[in-house]
mmCIF file of N, CA and C in Angstrom:
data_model
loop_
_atom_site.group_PDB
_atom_site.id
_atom_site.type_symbol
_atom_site.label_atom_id
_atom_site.label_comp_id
_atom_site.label_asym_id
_atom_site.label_seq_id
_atom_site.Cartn_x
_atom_site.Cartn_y
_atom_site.Cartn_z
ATOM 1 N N UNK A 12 18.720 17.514 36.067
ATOM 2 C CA UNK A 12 17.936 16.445 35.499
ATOM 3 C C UNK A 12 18.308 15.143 36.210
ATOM 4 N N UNK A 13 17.424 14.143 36.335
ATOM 5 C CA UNK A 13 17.575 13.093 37.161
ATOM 6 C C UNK A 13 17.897 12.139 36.382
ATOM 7 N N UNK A 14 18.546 10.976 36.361
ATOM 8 C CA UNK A 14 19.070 9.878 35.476
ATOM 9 C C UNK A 14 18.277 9.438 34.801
ATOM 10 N N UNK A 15 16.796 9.170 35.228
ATOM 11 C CA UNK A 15 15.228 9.230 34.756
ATOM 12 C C UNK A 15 15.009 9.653 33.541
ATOM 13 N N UNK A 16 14.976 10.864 34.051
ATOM 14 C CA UNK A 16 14.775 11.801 32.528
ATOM 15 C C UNK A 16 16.131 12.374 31.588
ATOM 16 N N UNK A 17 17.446 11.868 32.116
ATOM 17 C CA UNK A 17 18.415 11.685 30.625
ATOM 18 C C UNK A 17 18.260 10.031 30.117
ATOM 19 N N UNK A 18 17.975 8.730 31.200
ATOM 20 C CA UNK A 18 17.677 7.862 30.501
ATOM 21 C C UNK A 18 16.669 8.236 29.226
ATOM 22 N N UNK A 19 15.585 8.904 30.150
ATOM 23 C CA UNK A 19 14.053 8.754 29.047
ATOM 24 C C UNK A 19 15.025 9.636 27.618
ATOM 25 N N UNK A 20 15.182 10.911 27.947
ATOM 26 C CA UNK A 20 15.933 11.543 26.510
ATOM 27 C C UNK A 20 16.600 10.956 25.483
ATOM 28 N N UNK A 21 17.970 9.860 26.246
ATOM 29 C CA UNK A 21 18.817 8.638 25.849
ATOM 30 C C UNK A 21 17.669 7.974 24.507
ATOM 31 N N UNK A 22 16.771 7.638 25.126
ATOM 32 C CA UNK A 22 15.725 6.466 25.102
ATOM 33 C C UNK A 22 15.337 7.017 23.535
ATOM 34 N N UNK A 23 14.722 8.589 23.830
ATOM 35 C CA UNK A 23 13.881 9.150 22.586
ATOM 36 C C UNK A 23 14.938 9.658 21.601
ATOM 37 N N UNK A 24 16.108 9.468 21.533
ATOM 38 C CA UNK A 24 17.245 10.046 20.274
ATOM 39 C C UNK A 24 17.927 8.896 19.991
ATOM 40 N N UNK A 25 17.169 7.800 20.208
ATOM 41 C CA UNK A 25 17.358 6.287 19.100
ATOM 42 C C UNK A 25 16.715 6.527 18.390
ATOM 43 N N UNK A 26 17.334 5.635 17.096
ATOM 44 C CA UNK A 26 16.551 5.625 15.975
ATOM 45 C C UNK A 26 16.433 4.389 15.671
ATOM 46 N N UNK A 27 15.770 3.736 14.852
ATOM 47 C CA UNK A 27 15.579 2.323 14.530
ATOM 48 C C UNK A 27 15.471 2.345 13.222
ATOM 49 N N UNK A 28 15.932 1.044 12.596
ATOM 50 C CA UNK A 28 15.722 0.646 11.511
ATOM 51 C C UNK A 28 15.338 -0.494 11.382
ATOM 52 N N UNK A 29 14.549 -0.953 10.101
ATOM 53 C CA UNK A 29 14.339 -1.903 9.504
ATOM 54 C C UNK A 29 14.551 -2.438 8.006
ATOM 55 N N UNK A 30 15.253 -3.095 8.088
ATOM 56 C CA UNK A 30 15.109 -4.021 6.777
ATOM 57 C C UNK A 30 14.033 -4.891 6.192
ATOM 58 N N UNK A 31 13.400 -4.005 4.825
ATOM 59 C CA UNK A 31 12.072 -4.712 4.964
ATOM 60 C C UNK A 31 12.451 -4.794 3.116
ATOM 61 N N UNK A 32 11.715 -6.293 3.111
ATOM 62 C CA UNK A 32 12.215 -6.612 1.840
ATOM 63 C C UNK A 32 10.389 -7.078 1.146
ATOM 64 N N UNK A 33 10.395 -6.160 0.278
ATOM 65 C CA UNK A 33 8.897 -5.938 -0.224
ATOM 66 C C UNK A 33 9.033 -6.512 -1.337
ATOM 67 N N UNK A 34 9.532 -7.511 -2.029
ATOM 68 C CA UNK A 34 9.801 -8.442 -3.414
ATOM 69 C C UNK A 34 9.612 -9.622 -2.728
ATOM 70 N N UNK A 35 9.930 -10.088 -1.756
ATOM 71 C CA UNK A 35 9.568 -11.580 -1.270
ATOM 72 C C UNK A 35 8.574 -11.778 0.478
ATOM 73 N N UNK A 36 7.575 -12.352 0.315
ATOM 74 C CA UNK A 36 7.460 -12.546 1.312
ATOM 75 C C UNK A 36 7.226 -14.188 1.878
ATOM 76 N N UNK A 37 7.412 -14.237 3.092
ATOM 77 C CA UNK A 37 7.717 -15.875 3.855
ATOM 78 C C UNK A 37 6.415 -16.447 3.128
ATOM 79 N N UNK A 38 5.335 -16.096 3.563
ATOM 80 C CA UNK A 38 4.036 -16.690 3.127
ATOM 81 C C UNK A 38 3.595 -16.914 1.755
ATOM 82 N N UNK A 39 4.352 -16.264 0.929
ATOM 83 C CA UNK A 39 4.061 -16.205 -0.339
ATOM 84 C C UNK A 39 3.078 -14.906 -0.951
ATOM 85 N N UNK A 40 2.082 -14.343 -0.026
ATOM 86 C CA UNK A 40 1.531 -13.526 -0.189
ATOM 87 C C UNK A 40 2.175 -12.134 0.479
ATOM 88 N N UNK A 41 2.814 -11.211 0.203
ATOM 89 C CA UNK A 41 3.011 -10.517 0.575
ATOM 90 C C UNK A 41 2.441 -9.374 1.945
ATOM 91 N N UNK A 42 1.459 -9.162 1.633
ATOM 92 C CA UNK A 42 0.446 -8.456 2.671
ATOM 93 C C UNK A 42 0.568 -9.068 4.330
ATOM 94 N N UNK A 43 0.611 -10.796 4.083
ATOM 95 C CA UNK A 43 0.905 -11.544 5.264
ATOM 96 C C UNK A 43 2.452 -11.126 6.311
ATOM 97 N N UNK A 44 3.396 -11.141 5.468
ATOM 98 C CA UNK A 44 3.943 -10.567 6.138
ATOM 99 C C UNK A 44 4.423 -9.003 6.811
ATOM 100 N N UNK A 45 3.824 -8.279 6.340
ATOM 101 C CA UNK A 45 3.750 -6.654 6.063
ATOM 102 C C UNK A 45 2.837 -6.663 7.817
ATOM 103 N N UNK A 46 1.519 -7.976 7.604
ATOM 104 C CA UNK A 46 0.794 -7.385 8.519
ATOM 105 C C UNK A 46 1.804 -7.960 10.094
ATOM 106 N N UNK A 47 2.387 -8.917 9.738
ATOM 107 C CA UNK A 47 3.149 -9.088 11.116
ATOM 108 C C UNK A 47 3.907 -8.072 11.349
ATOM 109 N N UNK A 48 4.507 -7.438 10.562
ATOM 110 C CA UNK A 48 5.428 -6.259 10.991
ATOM 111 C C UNK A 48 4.760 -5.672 11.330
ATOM 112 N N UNK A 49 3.729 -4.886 10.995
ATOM 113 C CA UNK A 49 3.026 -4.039 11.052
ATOM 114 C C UNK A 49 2.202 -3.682 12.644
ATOM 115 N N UNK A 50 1.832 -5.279 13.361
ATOM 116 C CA UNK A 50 0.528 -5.423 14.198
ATOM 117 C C UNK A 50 2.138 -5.476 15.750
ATOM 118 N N UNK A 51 2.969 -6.061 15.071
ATOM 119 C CA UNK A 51 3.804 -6.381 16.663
ATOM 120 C C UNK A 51 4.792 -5.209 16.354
ATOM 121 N N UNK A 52 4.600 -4.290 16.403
ATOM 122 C CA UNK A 52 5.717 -2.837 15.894
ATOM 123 C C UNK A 52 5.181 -1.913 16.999
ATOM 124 N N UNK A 53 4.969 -2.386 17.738
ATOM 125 C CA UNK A 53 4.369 -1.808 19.012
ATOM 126 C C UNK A 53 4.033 -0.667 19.314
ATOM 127 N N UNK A 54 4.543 0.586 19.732
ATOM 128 C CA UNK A 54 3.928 2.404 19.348
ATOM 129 C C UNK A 54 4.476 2.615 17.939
ATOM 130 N N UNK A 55 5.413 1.528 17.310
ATOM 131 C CA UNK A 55 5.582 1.953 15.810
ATOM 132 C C UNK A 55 4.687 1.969 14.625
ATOM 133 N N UNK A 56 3.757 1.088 14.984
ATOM 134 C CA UNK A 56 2.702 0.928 14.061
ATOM 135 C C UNK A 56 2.096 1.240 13.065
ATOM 136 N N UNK A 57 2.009 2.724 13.150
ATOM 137 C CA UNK A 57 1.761 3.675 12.054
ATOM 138 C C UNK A 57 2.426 4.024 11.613
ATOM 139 N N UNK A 58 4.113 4.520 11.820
ATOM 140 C CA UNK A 58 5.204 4.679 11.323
ATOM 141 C C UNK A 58 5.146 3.460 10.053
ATOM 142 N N UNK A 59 5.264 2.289 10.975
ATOM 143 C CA UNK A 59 5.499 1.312 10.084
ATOM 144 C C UNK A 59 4.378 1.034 8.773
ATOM 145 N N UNK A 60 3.298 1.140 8.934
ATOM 146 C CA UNK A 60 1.990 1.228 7.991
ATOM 147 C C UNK A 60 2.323 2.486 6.808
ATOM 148 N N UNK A 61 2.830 3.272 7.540
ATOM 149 C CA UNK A 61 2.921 4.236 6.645
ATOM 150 C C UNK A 61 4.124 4.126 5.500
ATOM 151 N N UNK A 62 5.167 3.503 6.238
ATOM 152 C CA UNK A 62 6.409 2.993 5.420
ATOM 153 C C UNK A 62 5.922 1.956 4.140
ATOM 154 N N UNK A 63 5.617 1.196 4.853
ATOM 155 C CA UNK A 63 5.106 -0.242 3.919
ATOM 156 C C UNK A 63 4.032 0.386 2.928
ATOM 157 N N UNK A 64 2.957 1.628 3.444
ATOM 158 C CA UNK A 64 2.776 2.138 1.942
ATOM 159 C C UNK A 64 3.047 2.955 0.765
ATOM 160 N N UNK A 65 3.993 3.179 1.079
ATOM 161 C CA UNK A 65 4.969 4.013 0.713
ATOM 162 C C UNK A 65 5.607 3.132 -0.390
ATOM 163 N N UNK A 66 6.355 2.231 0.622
ATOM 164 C CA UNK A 66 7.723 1.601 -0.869
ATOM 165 C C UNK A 66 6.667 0.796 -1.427
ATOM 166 N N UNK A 67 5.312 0.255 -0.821
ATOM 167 C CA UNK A 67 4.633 -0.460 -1.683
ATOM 168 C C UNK A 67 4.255 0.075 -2.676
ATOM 169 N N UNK A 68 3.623 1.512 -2.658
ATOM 170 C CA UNK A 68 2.702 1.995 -3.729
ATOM 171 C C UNK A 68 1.261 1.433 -3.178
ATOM 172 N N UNK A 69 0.682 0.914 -2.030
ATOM 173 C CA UNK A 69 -0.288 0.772 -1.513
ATOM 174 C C UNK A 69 -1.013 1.951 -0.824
ATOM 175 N N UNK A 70 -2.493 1.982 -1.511
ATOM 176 C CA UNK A 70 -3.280 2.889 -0.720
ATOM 177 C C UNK A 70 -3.594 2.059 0.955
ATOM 178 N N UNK A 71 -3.310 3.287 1.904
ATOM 179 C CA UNK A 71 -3.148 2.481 2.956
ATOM 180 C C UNK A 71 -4.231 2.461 3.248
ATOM 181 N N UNK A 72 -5.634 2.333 2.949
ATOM 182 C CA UNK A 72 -6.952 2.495 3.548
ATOM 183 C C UNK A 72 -7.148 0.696 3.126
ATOM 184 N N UNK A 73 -6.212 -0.088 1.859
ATOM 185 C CA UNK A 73 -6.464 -1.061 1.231
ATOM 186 C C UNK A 73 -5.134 -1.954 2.433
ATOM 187 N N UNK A 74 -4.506 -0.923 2.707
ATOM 188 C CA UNK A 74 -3.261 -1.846 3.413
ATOM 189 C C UNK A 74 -4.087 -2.330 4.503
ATOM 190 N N UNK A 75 -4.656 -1.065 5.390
ATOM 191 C CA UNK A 75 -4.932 -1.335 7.009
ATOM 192 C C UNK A 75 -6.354 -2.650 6.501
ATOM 193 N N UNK A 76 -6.858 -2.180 5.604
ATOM 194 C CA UNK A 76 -7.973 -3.700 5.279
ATOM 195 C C UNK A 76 -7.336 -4.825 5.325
ATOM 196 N N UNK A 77 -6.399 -4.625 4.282
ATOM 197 C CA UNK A 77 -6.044 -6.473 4.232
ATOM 198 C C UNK A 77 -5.173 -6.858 5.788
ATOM 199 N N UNK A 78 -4.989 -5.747 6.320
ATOM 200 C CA UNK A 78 -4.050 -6.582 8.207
ATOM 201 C C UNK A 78 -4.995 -6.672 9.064
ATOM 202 N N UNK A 79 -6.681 -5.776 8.687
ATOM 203 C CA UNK A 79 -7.741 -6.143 9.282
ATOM 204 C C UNK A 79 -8.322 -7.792 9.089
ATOM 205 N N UNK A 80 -8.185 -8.014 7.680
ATOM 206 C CA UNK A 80 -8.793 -9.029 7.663
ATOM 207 C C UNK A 80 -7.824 -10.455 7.900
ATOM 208 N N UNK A 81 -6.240 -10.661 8.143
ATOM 209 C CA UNK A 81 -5.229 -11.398 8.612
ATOM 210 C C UNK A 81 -5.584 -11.358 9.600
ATOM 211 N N UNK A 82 -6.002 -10.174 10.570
ATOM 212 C CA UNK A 82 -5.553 -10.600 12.215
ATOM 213 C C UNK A 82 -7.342 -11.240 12.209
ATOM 214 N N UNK A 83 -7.880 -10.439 11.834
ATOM 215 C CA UNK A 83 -9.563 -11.421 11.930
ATOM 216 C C UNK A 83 -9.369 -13.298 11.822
ATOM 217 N N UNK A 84 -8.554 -13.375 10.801
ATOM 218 C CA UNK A 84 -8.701 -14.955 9.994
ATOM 219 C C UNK A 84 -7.655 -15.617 11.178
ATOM 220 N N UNK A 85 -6.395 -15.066 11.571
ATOM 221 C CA UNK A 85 -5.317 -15.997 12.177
ATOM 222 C C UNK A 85 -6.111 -16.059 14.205
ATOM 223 N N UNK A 86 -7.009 -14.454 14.573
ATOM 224 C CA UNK A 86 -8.000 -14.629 15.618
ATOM 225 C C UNK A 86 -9.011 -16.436 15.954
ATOM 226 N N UNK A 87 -9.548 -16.175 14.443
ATOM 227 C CA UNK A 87 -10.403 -16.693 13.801
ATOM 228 C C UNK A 87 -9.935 -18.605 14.461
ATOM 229 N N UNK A 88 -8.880 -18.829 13.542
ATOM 230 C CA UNK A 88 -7.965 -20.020 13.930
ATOM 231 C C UNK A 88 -7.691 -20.577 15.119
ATOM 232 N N UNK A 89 -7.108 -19.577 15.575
ATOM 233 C CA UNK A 89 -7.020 -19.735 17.020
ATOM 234 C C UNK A 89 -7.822 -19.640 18.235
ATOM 235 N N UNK A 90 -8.705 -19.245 18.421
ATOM 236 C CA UNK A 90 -10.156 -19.453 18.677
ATOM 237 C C UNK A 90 -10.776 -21.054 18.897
ATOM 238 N N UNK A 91 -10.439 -20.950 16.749
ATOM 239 C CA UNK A 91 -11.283 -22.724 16.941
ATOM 240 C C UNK A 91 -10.643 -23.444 17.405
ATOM 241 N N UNK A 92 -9.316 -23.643 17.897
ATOM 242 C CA UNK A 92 -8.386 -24.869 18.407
ATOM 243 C C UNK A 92 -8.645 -24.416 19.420
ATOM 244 N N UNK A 93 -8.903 -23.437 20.878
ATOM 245 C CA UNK A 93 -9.096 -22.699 22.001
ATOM 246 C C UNK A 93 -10.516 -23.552 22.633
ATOM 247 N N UNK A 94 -11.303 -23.558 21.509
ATOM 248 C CA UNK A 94 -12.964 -24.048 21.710
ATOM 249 C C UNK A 94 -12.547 -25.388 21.602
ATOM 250 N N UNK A 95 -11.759 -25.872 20.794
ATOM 251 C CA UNK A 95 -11.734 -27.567 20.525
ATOM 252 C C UNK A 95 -11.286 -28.149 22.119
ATOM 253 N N UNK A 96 -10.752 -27.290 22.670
ATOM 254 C CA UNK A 96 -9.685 -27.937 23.787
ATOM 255 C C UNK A 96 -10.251 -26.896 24.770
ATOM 256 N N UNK A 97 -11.090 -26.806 25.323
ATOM 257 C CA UNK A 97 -10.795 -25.446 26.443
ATOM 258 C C UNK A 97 -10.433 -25.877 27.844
ATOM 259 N N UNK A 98 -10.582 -26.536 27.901
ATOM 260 C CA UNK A 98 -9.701 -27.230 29.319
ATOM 261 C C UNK A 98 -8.012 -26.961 29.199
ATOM 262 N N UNK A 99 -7.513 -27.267 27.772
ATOM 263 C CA UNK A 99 -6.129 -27.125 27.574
ATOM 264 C C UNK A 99 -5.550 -25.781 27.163
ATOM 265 N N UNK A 100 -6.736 -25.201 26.428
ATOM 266 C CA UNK A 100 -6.421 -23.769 25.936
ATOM 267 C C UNK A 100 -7.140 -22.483 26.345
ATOM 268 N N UNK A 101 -7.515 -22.365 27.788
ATOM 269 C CA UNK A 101 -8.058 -21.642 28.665
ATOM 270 C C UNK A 101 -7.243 -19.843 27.994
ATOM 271 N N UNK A 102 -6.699 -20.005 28.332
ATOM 272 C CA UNK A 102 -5.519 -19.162 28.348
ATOM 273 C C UNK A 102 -5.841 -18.338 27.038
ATOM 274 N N UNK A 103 -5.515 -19.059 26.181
ATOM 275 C CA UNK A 103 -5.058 -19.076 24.913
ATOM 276 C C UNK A 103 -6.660 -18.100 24.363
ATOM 277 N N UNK A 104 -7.747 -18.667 24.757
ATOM 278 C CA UNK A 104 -9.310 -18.698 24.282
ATOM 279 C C UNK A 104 -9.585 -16.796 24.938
ATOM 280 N N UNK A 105 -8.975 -16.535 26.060
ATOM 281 C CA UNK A 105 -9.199 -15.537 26.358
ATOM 282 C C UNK A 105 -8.243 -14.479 25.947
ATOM 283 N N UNK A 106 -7.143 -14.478 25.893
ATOM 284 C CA UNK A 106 -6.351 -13.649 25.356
ATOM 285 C C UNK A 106 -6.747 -13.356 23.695
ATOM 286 N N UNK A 107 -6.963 -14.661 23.014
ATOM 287 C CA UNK A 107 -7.631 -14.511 21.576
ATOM 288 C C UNK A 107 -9.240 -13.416 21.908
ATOM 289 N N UNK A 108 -9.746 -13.817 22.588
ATOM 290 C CA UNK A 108 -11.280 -13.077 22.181
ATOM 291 C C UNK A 108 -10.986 -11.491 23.227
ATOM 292 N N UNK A 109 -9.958 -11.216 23.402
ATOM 293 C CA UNK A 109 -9.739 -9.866 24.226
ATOM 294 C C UNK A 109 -9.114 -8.831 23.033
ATOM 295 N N UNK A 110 -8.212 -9.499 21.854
ATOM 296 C CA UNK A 110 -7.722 -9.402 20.775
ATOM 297 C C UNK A 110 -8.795 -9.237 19.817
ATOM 298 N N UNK A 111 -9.845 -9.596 20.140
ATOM 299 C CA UNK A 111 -10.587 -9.864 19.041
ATOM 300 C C UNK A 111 -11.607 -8.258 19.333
ATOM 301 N N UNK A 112 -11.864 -8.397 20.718
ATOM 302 C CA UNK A 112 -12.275 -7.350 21.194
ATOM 303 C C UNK A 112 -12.386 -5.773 20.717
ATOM 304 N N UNK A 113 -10.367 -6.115 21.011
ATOM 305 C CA UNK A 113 -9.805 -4.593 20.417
ATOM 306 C C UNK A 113 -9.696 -4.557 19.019
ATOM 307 N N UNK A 114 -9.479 -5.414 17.943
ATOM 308 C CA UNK A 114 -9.803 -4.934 17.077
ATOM 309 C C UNK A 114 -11.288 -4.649 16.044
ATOM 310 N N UNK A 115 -12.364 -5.558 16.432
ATOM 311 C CA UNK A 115 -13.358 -5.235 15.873
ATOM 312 C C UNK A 115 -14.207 -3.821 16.670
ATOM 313 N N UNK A 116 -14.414 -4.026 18.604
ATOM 314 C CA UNK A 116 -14.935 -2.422 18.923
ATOM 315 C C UNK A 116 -13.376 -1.812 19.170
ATOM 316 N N UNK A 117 -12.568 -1.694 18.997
ATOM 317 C CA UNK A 117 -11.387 -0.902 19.422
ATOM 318 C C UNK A 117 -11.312 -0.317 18.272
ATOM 319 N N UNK A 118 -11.618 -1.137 17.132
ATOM 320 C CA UNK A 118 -11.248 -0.819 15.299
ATOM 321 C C UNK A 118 -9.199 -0.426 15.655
ATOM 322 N N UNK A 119 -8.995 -1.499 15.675
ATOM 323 C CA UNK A 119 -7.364 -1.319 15.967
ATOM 324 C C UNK A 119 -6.527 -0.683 14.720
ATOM 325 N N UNK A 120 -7.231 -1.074 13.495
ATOM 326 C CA UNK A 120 -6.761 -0.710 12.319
ATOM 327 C C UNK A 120 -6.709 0.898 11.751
ATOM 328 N N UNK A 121 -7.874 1.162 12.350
ATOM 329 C CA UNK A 121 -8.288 1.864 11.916
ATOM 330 C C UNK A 121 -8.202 3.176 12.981
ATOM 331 N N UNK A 122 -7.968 3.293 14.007
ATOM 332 C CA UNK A 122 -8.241 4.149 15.351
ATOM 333 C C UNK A 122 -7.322 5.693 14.893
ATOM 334 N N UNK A 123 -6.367 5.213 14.008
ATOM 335 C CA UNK A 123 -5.492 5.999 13.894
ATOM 336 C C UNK A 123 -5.475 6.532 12.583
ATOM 337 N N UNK A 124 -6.482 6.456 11.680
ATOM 338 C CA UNK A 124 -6.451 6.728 10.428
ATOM 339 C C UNK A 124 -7.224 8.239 10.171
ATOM 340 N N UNK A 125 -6.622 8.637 8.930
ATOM 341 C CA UNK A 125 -7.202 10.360 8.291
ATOM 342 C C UNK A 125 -8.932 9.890 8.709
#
């Protein structure tokens, strides 16, 4: 075996944890923060969706809605400051509507669901 593939092995017999505290969240609304964990958890995603409905007691068809409709609204935001300024927020305007892309035809929420 090449260092390659005992790195990659190394790599896949981590385990990760998280400390996720489902009685308080930063925003006040709970769901808000669930969906940040949730959207930057990178190939964890569904792991993590699935966790959070779990200790929640959330049907996750109601979970993946409400992180559908956060990443829509915080898209949404950022967008309009992108359009207010596009000389300054070039950048910003395209990476938002490429995001926006994948989740309304990508259905990001949803791609992976029963």
């Amino acid at each position: 075996m090449t260092d390659l593939g005992r790195a990659h092995d190394d790599a896949r017999a981590i385990t990760a944890a998280a400390l996720l505290d489902f009685e308080w969240a930063r925003f006040g609304e709970p769901l808000d923060d669930w969906f940040f964990l949730a959207r930057f958890s990178g190939p964890h995603t569904e792991t993590v969706l699935d966790v959070i409905a779990r200790a929640t007691q959330t049907a996750p068809e109601t979970l993946r809605a409400g992180c559908e409709v956060r990443e829509a609204t915080y898209l949404a935001s950022d967008l309009r400051i992108a359009l207010e300024r596009p000389a300054t927020h070039a950048r910003m305007a395209a990476d938002r509507l490429h995001a926006l892309e994948e989740l309304v035809v990508g259905r990001y929420w949803w791609r992976h669901s029963g």
